[in-house]
Amino acid sequence: MISQWKLKRKISRENIKSKKIQKEIQSHLNLFSFNLNTLKEFKRSEILFILGSGSSICDLNERQWQEIRRNDSLGINHWLIHPHVPNFYTCEVPRLENHREVMMCNLKKRAKDYKNTAFLFKGGSDFDEKFAKTLKEITASGNRSMFIPTYFTVSDESQFIYLLKKYDQITQKMRINMPDALFRKRASVVFSTMLGYDLNFKNIVFCGVDGIAGSGYFYEHPKQRFADGTIIPENTGQKKGAIHKTMDPKLNQLTAEKCLQLINSHLFKKKGVRMWVGTKNSILSKWLPDWKWDL
């Protein structure tokens, strides 16, 4: 009962806070609230490939990319520099100033390419007038596939487990008054995974979600080609040779990997949703099966 009360209070507080940010951004961009049915219009299969920034992305061959293109895919943050255009994309304002400048340039450069992509912008405290101007340029050019969700989250593992066990029941009631509320916690890959569940995908395949020490980013790899005119991020803030920050239990016991394990155990397995690893060199490979590519 205590967990239930605390969770309800946490959800309400976070949603009110994010609603304020959402309204501010929407007023800048002349956009309106949405519900999940709007996002489902962008869906075309039962398989969602979540495309992370790990260097293992470079190991995907052309047949595998063909399979990704036949289904659904979701790019995260700096995915804009990759030639593949996903049908879902999510980003937030980078904390590092140089990354912020790079993302704004790449957003403008790829705006036309991403015109038919469901674009989810997660607003936050780093949102400023300069970033607002960039997004306004995109929407003014005719890109109306941009969505600014409100969100809810949890405080700790016990709340997370409680939420997952009663997720459908809790969200069904919650979304009567908060139809655009999406779950977020710890990392974009967790947000993307829960979005995949909300959109009723039956298979979620992680590609480039490496996370292990020294794995690096695809845009640092000499084999990688980039979309024309895009700018490559520098100075990631990630210590060379270290485990990815979102996967490091020394920084937070509830790592992104732990969140995915809890989602898998307390929600997905019960609902018949499966997680897979699509690329090698992933921290997830020790407990998730390899995706059976159609080769």
CSV table of C-alpha atoms in Angstrom, one decimal:
chain,number,residue,atom,x,y,z
A,1,MET,CA,0.0,0.0,0.0
A,2,ILE,CA,2.9,2.4,0.8
A,3,SER,CA,4.5,1.7,-2.5
A,4,GLN,CA,1.2,2.2,-4.3
A,5,TRP,CA,0.7,5.6,-2.6
A,6,LYS,CA,4.2,6.7,-3.2
A,7,LEU,CA,4.1,5.6,-6.8
A,8,LYS,CA,0.8,7.5,-7.4
A,9,ARG,CA,2.3,10.6,-5.9
A,10,LYS,CA,5.5,10.3,-7.9
A,11,ILE,CA,3.6,9.8,-11.2
A,12,SER,CA,1.4,12.9,-10.5
A,13,ARG,CA,4.3,15.1,-9.5
A,14,GLU,CA,6.5,14.2,-12.5
A,15,ASN,CA,3.6,14.5,-14.9
A,16,ILE,CA,2.7,17.9,-13.6
A,17,LYS,CA,6.3,19.0,-13.9
A,18,SER,CA,6.7,17.7,-17.5
A,19,LYS,CA,3.3,19.1,-18.5
A,20,LYS,CA,4.6,22.6,-17.7
A,21,ILE,CA,7.7,22.0,-20.0
A,22,GLN,CA,5.5,20.5,-22.7
A,23,LYS,CA,3.2,23.4,-22.8
A,24,GLU,CA,6.1,25.9,-23.1
A,25,ILE,CA,7.6,23.9,-26.0
A,26,GLN,CA,4.3,23.5,-27.7
A,27,SER,CA,3.6,27.2,-27.5
A,28,HIS,CA,6.9,27.9,-29.3
A,29,LEU,CA,6.2,25.3,-32.0
A,30,ASN,CA,2.5,25.7,-32.4
A,31,LEU,CA,1.9,22.0,-31.7
A,32,PHE,CA,-0.8,20.2,-29.8
A,33,SER,CA,-1.0,17.3,-27.5
A,34,PHE,CA,-1.4,13.7,-28.9
A,35,ASN,CA,-2.3,10.2,-27.7
A,36,LEU,CA,-0.8,6.9,-28.4
A,37,ASN,CA,-3.2,6.1,-31.2
A,38,THR,CA,-1.5,8.9,-33.2
A,39,LEU,CA,1.9,7.3,-32.8
A,40,LYS,CA,0.5,3.9,-33.8
A,41,GLU,CA,-0.3,5.3,-37.2
A,42,PHE,CA,3.5,5.2,-37.9
A,43,LYS,CA,3.8,1.5,-37.0
A,44,ARG,CA,4.0,-1.0,-39.9
A,45,SER,CA,5.0,-4.3,-38.3
A,46,GLU,CA,5.3,-6.3,-35.1
A,47,ILE,CA,9.1,-5.9,-34.9
A,48,LEU,CA,10.9,-2.9,-33.5
A,49,PHE,CA,14.6,-2.5,-34.0
A,50,ILE,CA,16.0,-0.1,-31.4
A,51,LEU,CA,19.1,1.5,-32.9
A,52,GLY,CA,21.7,2.6,-30.3
A,53,SER,CA,25.0,4.4,-30.8
A,54,GLY,CA,27.3,1.5,-30.1
A,55,SER,CA,30.1,0.6,-32.6
A,56,SER,CA,28.5,-2.8,-33.3
A,57,ILE,CA,26.0,-1.0,-35.6
A,58,CYS,CA,28.9,-1.0,-38.1
A,59,ASP,CA,28.8,-4.8,-38.2
A,60,LEU,CA,25.3,-5.0,-39.7
A,61,ASN,CA,25.4,-6.1,-43.3
A,62,GLU,CA,23.1,-5.0,-46.2
A,63,ARG,CA,20.7,-8.0,-45.8
A,64,GLN,CA,20.3,-7.1,-42.2
A,65,TRP,CA,19.6,-3.5,-43.1
A,66,GLN,CA,17.0,-4.7,-45.6
A,67,GLU,CA,15.3,-6.6,-42.8
A,68,ILE,CA,15.4,-3.5,-40.6
A,69,ARG,CA,13.8,-1.4,-43.4
A,70,ARG,CA,11.0,-3.9,-43.9
A,71,ASN,CA,10.0,-3.6,-40.3
A,72,ASP,CA,10.0,-0.7,-37.8
A,73,SER,CA,13.1,1.0,-36.3
A,74,LEU,CA,13.7,3.7,-33.7
A,75,GLY,CA,16.8,5.9,-33.7
A,76,ILE,CA,18.1,7.6,-30.5
A,77,ASN,CA,19.7,11.1,-30.1
A,78,HIS,CA,22.8,11.2,-32.5
A,79,TRP,CA,21.3,8.6,-34.8
A,80,LEU,CA,20.6,11.6,-37.2
A,81,ILE,CA,24.1,11.2,-38.7
A,82,HIS,CA,23.5,7.6,-39.8
A,83,PRO,CA,22.2,7.2,-43.4
A,84,HIS,CA,19.3,4.9,-42.3
A,85,VAL,CA,16.1,6.9,-41.6
A,86,PRO,CA,14.0,5.2,-38.9
A,87,ASN,CA,10.2,5.5,-38.7
A,88,PHE,CA,10.5,6.5,-35.0
A,89,TYR,CA,13.1,8.9,-33.5
A,90,THR,CA,13.6,10.2,-30.0
A,91,CYS,CA,16.0,12.8,-28.7
A,92,GLU,CA,16.5,15.2,-25.8
A,93,VAL,CA,18.7,18.3,-25.5
A,94,PRO,CA,22.3,17.2,-24.9
A,95,ARG,CA,23.9,18.4,-21.7
A,96,LEU,CA,27.3,19.0,-23.4
A,97,GLU,CA,27.3,22.3,-25.3
A,98,ASN,CA,29.3,21.0,-28.2
A,99,HIS,CA,26.8,18.1,-28.6
A,100,ARG,CA,23.9,20.6,-28.5
A,101,GLU,CA,25.3,22.6,-31.3
A,102,VAL,CA,26.0,19.4,-33.4
A,103,MET,CA,22.5,18.1,-32.8
A,104,MET,CA,20.9,21.4,-33.8
A,105,CYS,CA,22.8,21.4,-37.0
A,106,ASN,CA,22.0,17.8,-37.8
A,107,LEU,CA,18.3,18.3,-37.0
A,108,LYS,CA,18.1,21.0,-39.5
A,109,LYS,CA,20.1,19.1,-42.1
A,110,ARG,CA,17.9,15.9,-41.8
A,111,ALA,CA,14.5,17.6,-41.3
A,112,LYS,CA,13.3,16.7,-44.8
A,113,ASP,CA,14.6,13.1,-44.6
A,114,TYR,CA,12.7,12.7,-41.3
A,115,LYS,CA,9.4,14.3,-42.5
A,116,ASN,CA,7.6,11.0,-42.2
A,117,THR,CA,9.3,9.8,-39.0
A,118,ALA,CA,7.5,10.0,-35.7
A,119,PHE,CA,9.7,12.5,-33.9
A,120,LEU,CA,9.5,12.4,-30.1
A,121,PHE,CA,11.3,15.3,-28.4
A,122,LYS,CA,11.7,14.8,-24.7
A,123,GLY,CA,11.8,18.3,-23.3
A,124,GLY,CA,13.8,19.1,-20.1
A,125,SER,CA,15.6,21.8,-18.1
A,126,ASP,CA,18.3,22.2,-20.8
A,127,PHE,CA,15.7,23.4,-23.4
A,128,ASP,CA,16.4,27.0,-24.3
A,129,GLU,CA,15.5,29.6,-26.9
A,130,LYS,CA,18.2,28.5,-29.3
A,131,PHE,CA,17.0,24.9,-29.4
A,132,ALA,CA,13.4,26.1,-29.6
A,133,LYS,CA,14.4,28.1,-32.7
A,134,THR,CA,15.8,25.0,-34.3
A,135,LEU,CA,12.7,22.9,-33.7
A,136,LYS,CA,10.5,25.8,-34.9
A,137,GLU,CA,12.4,25.8,-38.2
A,138,ILE,CA,11.7,22.1,-38.6
A,139,THR,CA,8.0,22.3,-37.9
A,140,ALA,CA,7.7,25.5,-40.0
A,141,SER,CA,9.1,23.6,-43.0
A,142,GLY,CA,6.1,21.3,-42.9
A,143,ASN,CA,7.3,18.6,-40.6
A,144,ARG,CA,4.2,18.0,-38.4
A,145,SER,CA,5.3,14.5,-37.2
A,146,MET,CA,6.8,16.0,-34.1
A,147,PHE,CA,5.5,15.0,-30.7
A,148,ILE,CA,6.3,16.5,-27.3
A,149,PRO,CA,5.2,13.9,-24.7
A,150,THR,CA,4.7,14.4,-21.0
A,151,TYR,CA,6.2,11.6,-18.9
A,152,PHE,CA,6.0,9.7,-15.7
A,153,THR,CA,8.7,7.8,-13.8
A,154,VAL,CA,9.6,5.9,-10.6
A,155,SER,CA,11.9,6.6,-7.7
A,156,ASP,CA,13.5,3.3,-7.1
A,157,GLU,CA,13.5,-0.4,-7.9
A,158,SER,CA,10.6,-1.4,-5.7
A,159,GLN,CA,8.3,1.2,-7.3
A,160,PHE,CA,9.5,0.1,-10.7
A,161,ILE,CA,8.6,-3.5,-10.0
A,162,TYR,CA,5.2,-2.5,-8.7
A,163,LEU,CA,4.5,-0.4,-11.8
A,164,LEU,CA,5.5,-3.1,-14.2
A,165,LYS,CA,3.3,-5.7,-12.5
A,166,LYS,CA,0.3,-3.5,-12.8
A,167,TYR,CA,1.4,-1.5,-15.8
A,168,ASP,CA,-1.6,-1.9,-18.1
A,169,GLN,CA,-4.1,-1.3,-15.2
A,170,ILE,CA,-2.2,1.8,-14.0
A,171,THR,CA,-1.6,3.4,-17.4
A,172,GLN,CA,-5.2,2.7,-18.7
A,173,LYS,CA,-6.5,4.8,-15.8
A,174,MET,CA,-3.7,7.4,-16.0
A,175,ARG,CA,-4.1,8.0,-19.7
A,176,ILE,CA,-7.7,9.0,-19.4
A,177,ASN,CA,-6.5,12.4,-18.2
A,178,MET,CA,-2.8,12.1,-19.4
A,179,PRO,CA,-3.2,10.6,-22.9
A,180,ASP,CA,0.3,11.5,-24.0
A,181,ALA,CA,2.2,10.4,-20.9
A,182,LEU,CA,5.1,8.0,-21.6
A,183,PHE,CA,7.5,6.3,-19.2
A,184,ARG,CA,11.1,7.3,-18.8
A,185,LYS,CA,13.9,6.2,-16.5
A,186,ARG,CA,17.7,6.2,-16.5
A,187,ALA,CA,18.4,6.1,-20.3
A,188,SER,CA,16.8,6.6,-23.7
A,189,VAL,CA,17.0,2.8,-24.4
A,190,VAL,CA,14.6,2.3,-21.4
A,191,PHE,CA,12.2,5.0,-22.7
A,192,SER,CA,12.3,3.4,-26.2
A,193,THR,CA,11.7,-0.1,-24.9
A,194,MET,CA,8.6,1.0,-22.9
A,195,LEU,CA,7.4,3.0,-25.9
A,196,GLY,CA,7.7,-0.2,-28.0
A,197,TYR,CA,5.5,-2.0,-25.5
A,198,ASP,CA,2.9,0.9,-25.5
A,199,LEU,CA,2.8,0.6,-29.3
A,200,ASN,CA,2.1,-3.1,-29.0
A,201,PHE,CA,5.3,-4.4,-30.6
A,202,LYS,CA,5.7,-8.2,-30.0
A,203,ASN,CA,9.5,-8.3,-30.7
A,204,ILE,CA,12.0,-5.7,-29.6
A,205,VAL,CA,15.5,-6.1,-31.1
A,206,PHE,CA,18.4,-4.1,-29.6
A,207,CYS,CA,21.1,-3.1,-32.2
A,208,GLY,CA,24.1,-1.0,-31.1
A,209,VAL,CA,23.2,-1.2,-27.5
A,210,ASP,CA,26.7,-2.2,-26.5
A,211,GLY,CA,27.4,-0.6,-23.1
A,212,ILE,CA,30.5,-2.7,-22.3
A,213,ALA,CA,33.8,-1.2,-21.4
A,214,GLY,CA,35.6,0.3,-24.3
A,215,SER,CA,32.9,-0.6,-26.9
A,216,GLY,CA,32.9,2.9,-28.4
A,217,TYR,CA,30.4,4.7,-30.7
A,218,PHE,CA,29.5,3.9,-34.3
A,219,TYR,CA,30.4,7.4,-35.3
A,220,GLU,CA,34.0,6.8,-34.1
A,221,HIS,CA,34.4,3.7,-36.2
A,222,PRO,CA,36.5,4.1,-39.4
A,223,LYS,CA,34.1,1.8,-41.4
A,224,GLN,CA,31.0,3.9,-40.8
A,225,ARG,CA,29.5,6.1,-43.5
A,226,PHE,CA,27.4,9.1,-42.6
A,227,ALA,CA,24.5,11.0,-44.0
A,228,ASP,CA,25.6,13.8,-46.4
A,229,GLY,CA,26.4,17.1,-44.7
A,230,THR,CA,26.0,15.9,-41.1
A,231,ILE,CA,28.4,16.8,-38.3
A,232,ILE,CA,30.1,14.1,-36.3
A,233,PRO,CA,30.0,14.5,-32.5
A,234,GLU,CA,33.2,14.9,-30.6
A,235,ASN,CA,34.2,14.7,-26.9
A,236,THR,CA,31.4,12.4,-25.8
A,237,GLY,CA,32.1,12.9,-22.1
A,238,GLN,CA,32.5,9.1,-21.9
A,239,LYS,CA,35.8,8.0,-20.4
A,240,LYS,CA,37.8,5.9,-22.9
A,241,GLY,CA,37.8,2.2,-22.0
A,242,ALA,CA,35.1,2.6,-19.3
A,243,ILE,CA,31.7,1.0,-19.1
A,244,HIS,CA,28.9,3.2,-20.5
A,245,LYS,CA,27.6,5.6,-17.8
A,246,THR,CA,24.0,4.4,-18.0
A,247,MET,CA,25.2,0.8,-17.4
A,248,ASP,CA,27.6,1.6,-14.5
A,249,PRO,CA,26.2,0.4,-11.1
A,250,LYS,CA,28.8,2.5,-9.4
A,251,LEU,CA,26.9,5.6,-10.6
A,252,ASN,CA,23.4,4.2,-10.1
A,253,GLN,CA,22.4,0.7,-8.9
A,254,LEU,CA,19.4,0.9,-11.2
A,255,THR,CA,21.3,0.8,-14.4
A,256,ALA,CA,19.8,0.8,-17.9
A,257,GLU,CA,20.5,-2.9,-18.1
A,258,LYS,CA,18.8,-3.6,-14.8
A,259,CYS,CA,15.8,-1.6,-15.9
A,260,LEU,CA,15.6,-3.8,-19.0
A,261,GLN,CA,15.9,-7.0,-17.0
A,262,LEU,CA,13.0,-5.8,-14.7
A,263,ILE,CA,10.9,-5.0,-17.7
A,264,ASN,CA,11.6,-8.4,-19.2
A,265,SER,CA,10.9,-10.3,-16.0
A,266,HIS,CA,7.9,-8.4,-14.6
A,267,LEU,CA,6.1,-7.3,-17.8
A,268,PHE,CA,7.2,-8.6,-21.2
A,269,LYS,CA,7.4,-12.3,-20.3
A,270,LYS,CA,3.8,-12.2,-18.9
A,271,LYS,CA,2.5,-10.4,-22.0
A,272,GLY,CA,4.2,-12.4,-24.6
A,273,VAL,CA,6.6,-9.7,-25.7
A,274,ARG,CA,10.2,-10.8,-26.5
A,275,MET,CA,13.5,-8.9,-26.3
A,276,TRP,CA,16.4,-9.8,-28.6
A,277,VAL,CA,20.0,-8.8,-29.2
A,278,GLY,CA,20.6,-7.9,-32.9
A,279,THR,CA,24.3,-7.1,-32.7
A,280,LYS,CA,27.3,-8.7,-31.1
A,281,ASN,CA,29.4,-7.0,-28.3
A,282,SER,CA,26.4,-6.1,-26.2
A,283,ILE,CA,26.2,-6.1,-22.5
A,284,LEU,CA,22.7,-7.6,-22.9
A,285,SER,CA,24.0,-10.8,-24.7
A,286,LYS,CA,24.6,-12.6,-21.4
A,287,TRP,CA,20.9,-12.8,-20.7
A,288,LEU,CA,19.1,-12.1,-24.0
A,289,PRO,CA,18.9,-14.4,-27.0
A,290,ASP,CA,20.4,-13.4,-30.4
A,291,TRP,CA,17.9,-12.2,-33.0
A,292,LYS,CA,17.3,-14.7,-35.8
A,293,TRP,CA,18.1,-12.6,-38.8
A,294,ASP,CA,16.3,-13.5,-42.0
A,295,LEU,CA,19.5,-14.3,-44.0
